[in-house]
JSON list of C-alpha atoms in Angstrom, two decimals:
[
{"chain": "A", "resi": 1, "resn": "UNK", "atom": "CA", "xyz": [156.22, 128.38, 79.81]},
{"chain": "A", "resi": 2, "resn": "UNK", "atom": "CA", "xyz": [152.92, 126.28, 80.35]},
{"chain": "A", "resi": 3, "resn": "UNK", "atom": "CA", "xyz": [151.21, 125.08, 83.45]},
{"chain": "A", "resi": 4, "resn": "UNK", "atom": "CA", "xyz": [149.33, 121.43, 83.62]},
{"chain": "A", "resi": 5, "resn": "UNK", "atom": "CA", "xyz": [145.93, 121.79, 86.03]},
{"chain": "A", "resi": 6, "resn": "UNK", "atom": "CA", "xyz": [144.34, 119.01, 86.25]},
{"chain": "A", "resi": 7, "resn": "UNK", "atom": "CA", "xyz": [140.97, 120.64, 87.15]},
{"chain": "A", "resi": 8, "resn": "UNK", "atom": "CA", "xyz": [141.05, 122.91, 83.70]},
{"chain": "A", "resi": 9, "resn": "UNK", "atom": "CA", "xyz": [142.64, 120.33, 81.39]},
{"chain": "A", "resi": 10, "resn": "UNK", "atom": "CA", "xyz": [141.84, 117.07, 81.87]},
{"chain": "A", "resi": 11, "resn": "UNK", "atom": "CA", "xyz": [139.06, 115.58, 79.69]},
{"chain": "A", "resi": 12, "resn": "UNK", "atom": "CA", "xyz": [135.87, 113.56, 80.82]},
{"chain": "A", "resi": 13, "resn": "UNK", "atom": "CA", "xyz": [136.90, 110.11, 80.23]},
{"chain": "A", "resi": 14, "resn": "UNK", "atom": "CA", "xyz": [136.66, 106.92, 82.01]},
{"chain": "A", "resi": 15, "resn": "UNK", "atom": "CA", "xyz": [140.78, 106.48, 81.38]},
{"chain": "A", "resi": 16, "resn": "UNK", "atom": "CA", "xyz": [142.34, 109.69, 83.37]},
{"chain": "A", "resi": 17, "resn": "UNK", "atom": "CA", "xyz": [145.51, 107.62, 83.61]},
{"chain": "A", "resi": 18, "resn": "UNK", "atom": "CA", "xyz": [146.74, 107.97, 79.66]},
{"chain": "A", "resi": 19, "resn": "UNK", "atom": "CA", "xyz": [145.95, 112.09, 79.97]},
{"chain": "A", "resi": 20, "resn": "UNK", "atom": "CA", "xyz": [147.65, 112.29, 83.65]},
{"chain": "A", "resi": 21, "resn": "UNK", "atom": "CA", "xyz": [150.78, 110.37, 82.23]},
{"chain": "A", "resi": 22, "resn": "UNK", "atom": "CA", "xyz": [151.21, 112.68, 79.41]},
{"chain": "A", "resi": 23, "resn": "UNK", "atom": "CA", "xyz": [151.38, 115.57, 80.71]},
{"chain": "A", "resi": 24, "resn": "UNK", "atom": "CA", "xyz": [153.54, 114.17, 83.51]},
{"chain": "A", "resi": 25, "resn": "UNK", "atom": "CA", "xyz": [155.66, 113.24, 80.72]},
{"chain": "A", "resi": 26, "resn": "UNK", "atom": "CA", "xyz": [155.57, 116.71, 79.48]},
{"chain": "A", "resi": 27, "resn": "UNK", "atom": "CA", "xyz": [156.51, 118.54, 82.76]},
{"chain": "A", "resi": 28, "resn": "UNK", "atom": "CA", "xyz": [160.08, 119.44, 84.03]},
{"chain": "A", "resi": 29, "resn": "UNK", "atom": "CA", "xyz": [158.77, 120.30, 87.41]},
{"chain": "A", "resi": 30, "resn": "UNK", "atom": "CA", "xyz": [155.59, 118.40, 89.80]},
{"chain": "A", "resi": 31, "resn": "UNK", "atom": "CA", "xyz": [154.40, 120.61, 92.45]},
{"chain": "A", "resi": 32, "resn": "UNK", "atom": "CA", "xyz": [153.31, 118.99, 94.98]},
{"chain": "A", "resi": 33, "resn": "UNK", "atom": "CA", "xyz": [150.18, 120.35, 97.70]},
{"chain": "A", "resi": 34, "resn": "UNK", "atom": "CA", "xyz": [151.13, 118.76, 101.11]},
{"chain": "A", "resi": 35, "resn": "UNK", "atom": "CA", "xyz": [148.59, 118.50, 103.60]},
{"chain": "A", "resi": 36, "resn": "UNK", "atom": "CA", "xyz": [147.13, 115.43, 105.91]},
{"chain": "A", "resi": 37, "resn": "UNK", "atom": "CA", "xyz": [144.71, 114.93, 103.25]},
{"chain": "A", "resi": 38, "resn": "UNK", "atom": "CA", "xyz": [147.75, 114.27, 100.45]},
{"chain": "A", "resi": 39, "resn": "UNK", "atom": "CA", "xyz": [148.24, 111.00, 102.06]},
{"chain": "A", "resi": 40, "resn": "UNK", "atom": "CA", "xyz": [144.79, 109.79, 101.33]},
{"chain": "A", "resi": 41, "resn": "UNK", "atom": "CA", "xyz": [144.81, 110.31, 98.00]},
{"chain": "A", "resi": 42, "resn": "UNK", "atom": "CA", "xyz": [145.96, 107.20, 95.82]},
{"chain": "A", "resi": 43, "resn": "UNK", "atom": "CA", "xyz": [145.42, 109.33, 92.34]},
{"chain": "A", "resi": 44, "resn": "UNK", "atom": "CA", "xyz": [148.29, 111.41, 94.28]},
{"chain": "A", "resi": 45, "resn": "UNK", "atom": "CA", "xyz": [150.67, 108.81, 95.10]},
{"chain": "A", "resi": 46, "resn": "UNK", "atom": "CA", "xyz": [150.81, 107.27, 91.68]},
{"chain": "A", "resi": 47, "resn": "UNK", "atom": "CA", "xyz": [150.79, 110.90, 90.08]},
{"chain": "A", "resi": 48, "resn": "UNK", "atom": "CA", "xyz": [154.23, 110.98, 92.15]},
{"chain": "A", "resi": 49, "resn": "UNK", "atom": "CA", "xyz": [155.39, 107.51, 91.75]},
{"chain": "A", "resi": 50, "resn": "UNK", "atom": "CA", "xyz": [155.40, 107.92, 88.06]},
{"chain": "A", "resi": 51, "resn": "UNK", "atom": "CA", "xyz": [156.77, 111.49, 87.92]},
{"chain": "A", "resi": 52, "resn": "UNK", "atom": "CA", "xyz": [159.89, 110.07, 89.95]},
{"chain": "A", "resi": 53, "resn": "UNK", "atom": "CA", "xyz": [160.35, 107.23, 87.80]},
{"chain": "A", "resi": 54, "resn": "UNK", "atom": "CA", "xyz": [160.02, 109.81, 84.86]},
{"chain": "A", "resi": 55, "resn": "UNK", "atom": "CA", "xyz": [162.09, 112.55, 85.52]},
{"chain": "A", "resi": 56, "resn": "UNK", "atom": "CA", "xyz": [163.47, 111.85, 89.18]},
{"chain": "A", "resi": 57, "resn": "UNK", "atom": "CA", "xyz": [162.90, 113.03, 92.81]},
{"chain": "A", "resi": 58, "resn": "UNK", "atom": "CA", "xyz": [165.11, 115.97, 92.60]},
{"chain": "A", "resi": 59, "resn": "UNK", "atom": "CA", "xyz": [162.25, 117.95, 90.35]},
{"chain": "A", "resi": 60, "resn": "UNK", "atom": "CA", "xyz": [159.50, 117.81, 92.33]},
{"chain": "A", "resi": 61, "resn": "UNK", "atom": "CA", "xyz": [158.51, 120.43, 94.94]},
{"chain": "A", "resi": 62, "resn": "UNK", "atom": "CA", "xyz": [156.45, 120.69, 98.39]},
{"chain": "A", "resi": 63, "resn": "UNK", "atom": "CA", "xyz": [154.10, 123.05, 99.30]},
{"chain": "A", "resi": 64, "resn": "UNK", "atom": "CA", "xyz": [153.31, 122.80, 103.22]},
{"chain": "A", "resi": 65, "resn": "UNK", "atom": "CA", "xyz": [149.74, 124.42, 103.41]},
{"chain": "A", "resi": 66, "resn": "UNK", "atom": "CA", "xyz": [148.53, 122.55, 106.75]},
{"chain": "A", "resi": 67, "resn": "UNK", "atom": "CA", "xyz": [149.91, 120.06, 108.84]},
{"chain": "A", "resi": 68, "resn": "UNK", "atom": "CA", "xyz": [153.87, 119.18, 110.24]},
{"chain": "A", "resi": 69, "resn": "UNK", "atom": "CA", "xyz": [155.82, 117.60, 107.38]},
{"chain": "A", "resi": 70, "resn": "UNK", "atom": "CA", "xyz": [156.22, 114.32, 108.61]},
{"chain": "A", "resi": 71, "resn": "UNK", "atom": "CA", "xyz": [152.55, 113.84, 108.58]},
{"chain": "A", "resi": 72, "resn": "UNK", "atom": "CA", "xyz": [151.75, 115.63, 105.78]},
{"chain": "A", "resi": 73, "resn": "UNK", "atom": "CA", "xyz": [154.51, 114.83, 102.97]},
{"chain": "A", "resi": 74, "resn": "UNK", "atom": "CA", "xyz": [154.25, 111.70, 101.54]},
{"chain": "A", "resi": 75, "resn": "UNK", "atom": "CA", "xyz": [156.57, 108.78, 101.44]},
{"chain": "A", "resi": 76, "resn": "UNK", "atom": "CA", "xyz": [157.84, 109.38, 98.46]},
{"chain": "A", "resi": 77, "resn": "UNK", "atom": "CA", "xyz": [158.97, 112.10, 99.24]},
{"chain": "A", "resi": 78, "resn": "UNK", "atom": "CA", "xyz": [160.66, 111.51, 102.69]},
{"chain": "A", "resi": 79, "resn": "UNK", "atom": "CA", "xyz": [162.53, 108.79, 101.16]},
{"chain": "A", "resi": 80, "resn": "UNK", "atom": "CA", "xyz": [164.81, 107.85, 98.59]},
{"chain": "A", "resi": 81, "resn": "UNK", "atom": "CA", "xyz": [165.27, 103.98, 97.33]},
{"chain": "A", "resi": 82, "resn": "UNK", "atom": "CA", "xyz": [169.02, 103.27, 97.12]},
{"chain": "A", "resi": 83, "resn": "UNK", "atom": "CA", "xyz": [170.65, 100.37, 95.26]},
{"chain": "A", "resi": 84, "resn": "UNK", "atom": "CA", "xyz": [173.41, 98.87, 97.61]},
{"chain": "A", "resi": 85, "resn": "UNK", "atom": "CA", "xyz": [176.11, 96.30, 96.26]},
{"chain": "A", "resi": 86, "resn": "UNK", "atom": "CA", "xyz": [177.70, 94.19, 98.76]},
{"chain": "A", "resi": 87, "resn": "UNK", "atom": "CA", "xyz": [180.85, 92.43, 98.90]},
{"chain": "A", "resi": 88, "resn": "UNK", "atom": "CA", "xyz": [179.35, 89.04, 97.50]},
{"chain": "A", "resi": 89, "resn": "UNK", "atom": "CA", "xyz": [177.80, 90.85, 94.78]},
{"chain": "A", "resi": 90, "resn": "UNK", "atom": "CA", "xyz": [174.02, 90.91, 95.72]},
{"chain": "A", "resi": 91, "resn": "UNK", "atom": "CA", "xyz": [172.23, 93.99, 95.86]},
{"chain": "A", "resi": 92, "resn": "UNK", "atom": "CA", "xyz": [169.68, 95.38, 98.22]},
{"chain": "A", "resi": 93, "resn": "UNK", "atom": "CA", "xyz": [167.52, 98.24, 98.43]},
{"chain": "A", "resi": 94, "resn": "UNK", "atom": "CA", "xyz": [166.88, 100.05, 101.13]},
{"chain": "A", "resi": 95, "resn": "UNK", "atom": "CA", "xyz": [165.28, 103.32, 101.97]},
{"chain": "A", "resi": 96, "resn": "UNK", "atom": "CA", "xyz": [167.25, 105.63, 102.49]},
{"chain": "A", "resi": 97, "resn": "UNK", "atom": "CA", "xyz": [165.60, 109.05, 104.90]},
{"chain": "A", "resi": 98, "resn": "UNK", "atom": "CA", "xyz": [165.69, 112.65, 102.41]},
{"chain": "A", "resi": 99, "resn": "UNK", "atom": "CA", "xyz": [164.86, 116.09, 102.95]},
{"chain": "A", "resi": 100, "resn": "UNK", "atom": "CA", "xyz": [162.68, 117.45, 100.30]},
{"chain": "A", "resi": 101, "resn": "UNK", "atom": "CA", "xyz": [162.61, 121.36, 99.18]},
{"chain": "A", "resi": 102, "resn": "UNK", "atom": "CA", "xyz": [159.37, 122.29, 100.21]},
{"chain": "A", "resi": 103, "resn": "UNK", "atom": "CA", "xyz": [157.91, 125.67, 100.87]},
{"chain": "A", "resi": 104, "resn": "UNK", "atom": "CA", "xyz": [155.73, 126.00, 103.81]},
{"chain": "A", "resi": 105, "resn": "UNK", "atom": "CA", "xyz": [153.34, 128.22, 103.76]},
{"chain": "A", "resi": 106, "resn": "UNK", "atom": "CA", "xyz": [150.90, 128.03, 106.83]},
{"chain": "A", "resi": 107, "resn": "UNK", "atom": "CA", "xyz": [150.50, 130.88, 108.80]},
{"chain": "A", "resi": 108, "resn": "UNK", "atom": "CA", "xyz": [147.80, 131.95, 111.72]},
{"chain": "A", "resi": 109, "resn": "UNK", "atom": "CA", "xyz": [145.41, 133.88, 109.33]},
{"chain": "A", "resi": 110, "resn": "UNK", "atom": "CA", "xyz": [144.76, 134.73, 105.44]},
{"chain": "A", "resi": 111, "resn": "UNK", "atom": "CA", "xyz": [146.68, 137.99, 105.73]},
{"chain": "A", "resi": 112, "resn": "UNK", "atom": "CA", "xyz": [149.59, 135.98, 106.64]},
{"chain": "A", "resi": 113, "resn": "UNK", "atom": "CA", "xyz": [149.45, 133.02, 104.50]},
{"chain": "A", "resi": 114, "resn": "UNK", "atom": "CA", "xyz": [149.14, 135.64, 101.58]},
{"chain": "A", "resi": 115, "resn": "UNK", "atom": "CA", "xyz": [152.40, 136.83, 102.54]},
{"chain": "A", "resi": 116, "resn": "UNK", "atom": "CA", "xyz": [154.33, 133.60, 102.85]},
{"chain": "A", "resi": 117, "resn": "UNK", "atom": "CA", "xyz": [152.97, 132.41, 99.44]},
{"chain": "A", "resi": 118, "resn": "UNK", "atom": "CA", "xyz": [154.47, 135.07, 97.67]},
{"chain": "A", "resi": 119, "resn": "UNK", "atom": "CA", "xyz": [158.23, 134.75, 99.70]},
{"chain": "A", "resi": 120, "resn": "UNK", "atom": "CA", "xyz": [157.77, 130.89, 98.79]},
{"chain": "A", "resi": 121, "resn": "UNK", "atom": "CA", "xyz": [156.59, 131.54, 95.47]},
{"chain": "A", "resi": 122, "resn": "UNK", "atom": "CA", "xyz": [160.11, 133.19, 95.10]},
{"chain": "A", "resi": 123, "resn": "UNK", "atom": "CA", "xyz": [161.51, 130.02, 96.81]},
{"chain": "A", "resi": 124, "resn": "UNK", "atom": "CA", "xyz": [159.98, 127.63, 94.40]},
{"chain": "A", "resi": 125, "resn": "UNK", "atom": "CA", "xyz": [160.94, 129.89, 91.44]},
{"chain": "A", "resi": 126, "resn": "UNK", "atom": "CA", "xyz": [164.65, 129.88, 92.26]},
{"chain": "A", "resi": 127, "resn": "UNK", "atom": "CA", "xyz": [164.72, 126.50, 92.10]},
{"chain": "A", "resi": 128, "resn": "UNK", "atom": "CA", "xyz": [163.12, 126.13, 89.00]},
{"chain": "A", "resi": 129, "resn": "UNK", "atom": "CA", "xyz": [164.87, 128.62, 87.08]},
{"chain": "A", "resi": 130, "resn": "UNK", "atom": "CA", "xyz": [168.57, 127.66, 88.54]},
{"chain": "A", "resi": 131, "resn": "UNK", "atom": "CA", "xyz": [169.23, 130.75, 90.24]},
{"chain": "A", "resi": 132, "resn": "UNK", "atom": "CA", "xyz": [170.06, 131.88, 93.77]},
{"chain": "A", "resi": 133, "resn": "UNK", "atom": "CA", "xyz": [166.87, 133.33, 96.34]},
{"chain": "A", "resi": 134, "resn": "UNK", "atom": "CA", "xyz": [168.73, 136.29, 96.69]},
{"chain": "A", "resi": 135, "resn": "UNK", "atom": "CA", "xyz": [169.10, 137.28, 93.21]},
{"chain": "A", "resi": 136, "resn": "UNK", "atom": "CA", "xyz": [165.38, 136.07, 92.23]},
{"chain": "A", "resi": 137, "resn": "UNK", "atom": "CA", "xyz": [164.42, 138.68, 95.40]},
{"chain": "A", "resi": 138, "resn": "UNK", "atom": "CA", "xyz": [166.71, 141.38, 94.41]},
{"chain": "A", "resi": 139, "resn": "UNK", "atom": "CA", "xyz": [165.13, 141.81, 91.01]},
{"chain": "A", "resi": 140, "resn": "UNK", "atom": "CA", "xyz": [161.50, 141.03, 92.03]},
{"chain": "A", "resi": 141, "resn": "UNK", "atom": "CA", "xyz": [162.07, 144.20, 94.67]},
{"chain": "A", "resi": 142, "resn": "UNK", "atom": "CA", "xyz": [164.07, 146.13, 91.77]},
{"chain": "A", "resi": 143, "resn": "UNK", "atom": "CA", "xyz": [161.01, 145.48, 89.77]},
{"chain": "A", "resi": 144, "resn": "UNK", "atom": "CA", "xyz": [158.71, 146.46, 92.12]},
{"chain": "A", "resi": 145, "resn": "UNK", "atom": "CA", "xyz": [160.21, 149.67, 92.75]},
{"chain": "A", "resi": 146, "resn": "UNK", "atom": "CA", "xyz": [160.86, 150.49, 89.14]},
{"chain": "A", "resi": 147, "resn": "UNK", "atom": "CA", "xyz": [157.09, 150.21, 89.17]},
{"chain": "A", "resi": 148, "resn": "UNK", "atom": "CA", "xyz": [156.34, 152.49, 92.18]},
{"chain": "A", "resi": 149, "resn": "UNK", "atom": "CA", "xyz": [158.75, 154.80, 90.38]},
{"chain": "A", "resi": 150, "resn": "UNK", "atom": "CA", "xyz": [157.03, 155.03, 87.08]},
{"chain": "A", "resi": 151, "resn": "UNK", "atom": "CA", "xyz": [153.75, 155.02, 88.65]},
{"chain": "A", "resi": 152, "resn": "UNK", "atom": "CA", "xyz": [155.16, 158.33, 90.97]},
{"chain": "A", "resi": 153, "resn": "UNK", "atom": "CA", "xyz": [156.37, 159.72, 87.89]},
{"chain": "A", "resi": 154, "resn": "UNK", "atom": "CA", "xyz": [152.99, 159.30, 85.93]},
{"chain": "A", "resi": 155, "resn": "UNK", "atom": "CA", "xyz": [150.80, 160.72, 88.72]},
{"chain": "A", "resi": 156, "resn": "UNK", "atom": "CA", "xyz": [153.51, 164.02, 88.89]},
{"chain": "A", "resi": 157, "resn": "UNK", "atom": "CA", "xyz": [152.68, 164.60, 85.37]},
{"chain": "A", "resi": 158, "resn": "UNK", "atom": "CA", "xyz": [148.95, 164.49, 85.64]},
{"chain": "A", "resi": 159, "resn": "UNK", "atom": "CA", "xyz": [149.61, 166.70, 88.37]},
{"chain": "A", "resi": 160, "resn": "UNK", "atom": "CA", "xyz": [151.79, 169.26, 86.46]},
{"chain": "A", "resi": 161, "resn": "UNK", "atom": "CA", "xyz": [149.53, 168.82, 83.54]},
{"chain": "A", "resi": 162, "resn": "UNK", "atom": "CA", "xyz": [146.33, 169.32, 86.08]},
{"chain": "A", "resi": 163, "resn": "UNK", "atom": "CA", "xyz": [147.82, 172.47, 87.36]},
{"chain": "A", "resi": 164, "resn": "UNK", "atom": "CA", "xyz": [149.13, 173.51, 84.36]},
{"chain": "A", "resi": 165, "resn": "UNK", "atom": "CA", "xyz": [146.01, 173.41, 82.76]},
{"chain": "A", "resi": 166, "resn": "UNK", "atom": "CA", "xyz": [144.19, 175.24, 86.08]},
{"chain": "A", "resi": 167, "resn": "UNK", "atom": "CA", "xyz": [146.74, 177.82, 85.84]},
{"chain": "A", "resi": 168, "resn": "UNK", "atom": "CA", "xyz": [145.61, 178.55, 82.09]},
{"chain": "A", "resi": 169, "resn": "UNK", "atom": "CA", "xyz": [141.98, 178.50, 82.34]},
{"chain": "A", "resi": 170, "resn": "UNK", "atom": "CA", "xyz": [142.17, 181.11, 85.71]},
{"chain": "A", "resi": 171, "resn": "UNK", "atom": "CA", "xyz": [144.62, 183.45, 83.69]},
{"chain": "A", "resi": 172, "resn": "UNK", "atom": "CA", "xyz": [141.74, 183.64, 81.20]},
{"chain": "A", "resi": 173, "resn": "UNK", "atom": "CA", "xyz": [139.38, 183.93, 83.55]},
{"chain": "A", "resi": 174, "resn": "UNK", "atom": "CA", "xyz": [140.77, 186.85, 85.40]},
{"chain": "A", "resi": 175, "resn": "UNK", "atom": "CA", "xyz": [142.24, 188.54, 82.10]},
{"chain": "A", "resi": 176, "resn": "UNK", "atom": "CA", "xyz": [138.22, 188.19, 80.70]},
{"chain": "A", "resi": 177, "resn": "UNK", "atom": "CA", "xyz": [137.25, 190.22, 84.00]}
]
């Protein structure tokens, strides 16, 4: 029901880690912005870190805005640590290669990046909420028709009422004459 930005809600402070860590905390999904840049960013990385150790890899979502995955996503996202027991009883942990659910939405110009974000928006919503793509889609075009409908039906009745109306006002006119 609420959305953490960092840009709009986190204080001026010299300590952004206690603020960060809270909401963290808070969430139930991290959305992740994946670009070449992403991997750069150390604020990022432990914003990620700590989110997995939180609430686990399996909440947190990709968005693929520029760049091919493998150089864009970060590691913690392409991989999964995995606690192997052996035969004599010591364990190991070794990294173990994942696909994450990411939406990717880079496309040749604006027009067509506006597009994809709303299909992936859709995408990322299904997941969130527990439902299938299909359904979420079904209902947002139900929706979205049930809208063009109403809006149809509310410009037909200014229309009646406008000719109504014009209709009136001329039968006065020509029963004044």
């Amino acid at each position: 029901s609420r959305i953490f930005r960092d840009k709009d809600e986190l204080p001026i402070t010299s300590n952004l880690a206690d603020p960060i860590l809270n909401a963290l905390q808070m969430s139930e999904y991290l959305i992740v912005i994946c670009s070449p840049r992403l991997k750069e960013s150390l604020w990022c990385k432990r914003e990620i870190e700590n989110f997995i150790s939180m609430h686990g890899q399996e909440k947190i979502l990709a968005v693929l805005i520029e760049g091919e995955p493998s150089e864009s996503f970060p590691e913690e996202l392409l991989y999964r640590e995995k606690t192997i027991t052996n035969a004599n009883g010591e364990t190991t942990v070794i990294k173990e290669p994942v696909e994450p659910l990411a939406a990717d939405v880079r496309g040749k110009n604006k027009k067509e990046v506006k597009k994809l974000i709303k299909t992936e928006m859709l995408r990322l919503l299904a997941s969130m909420l527990g439902c299938h793509y299909d359904d979420l889609k079904q209902r947002h075009k139900e929706r979205k028709m049930k809208r063009m409908l109403a809006l149809a039906a509310v410009v037909c009745f200014v229309g009646i009422a406008f000719g109504t109306v014009s209709s009136i006002m001329a039968l006065k006119i020509h029963n004044q004459k």
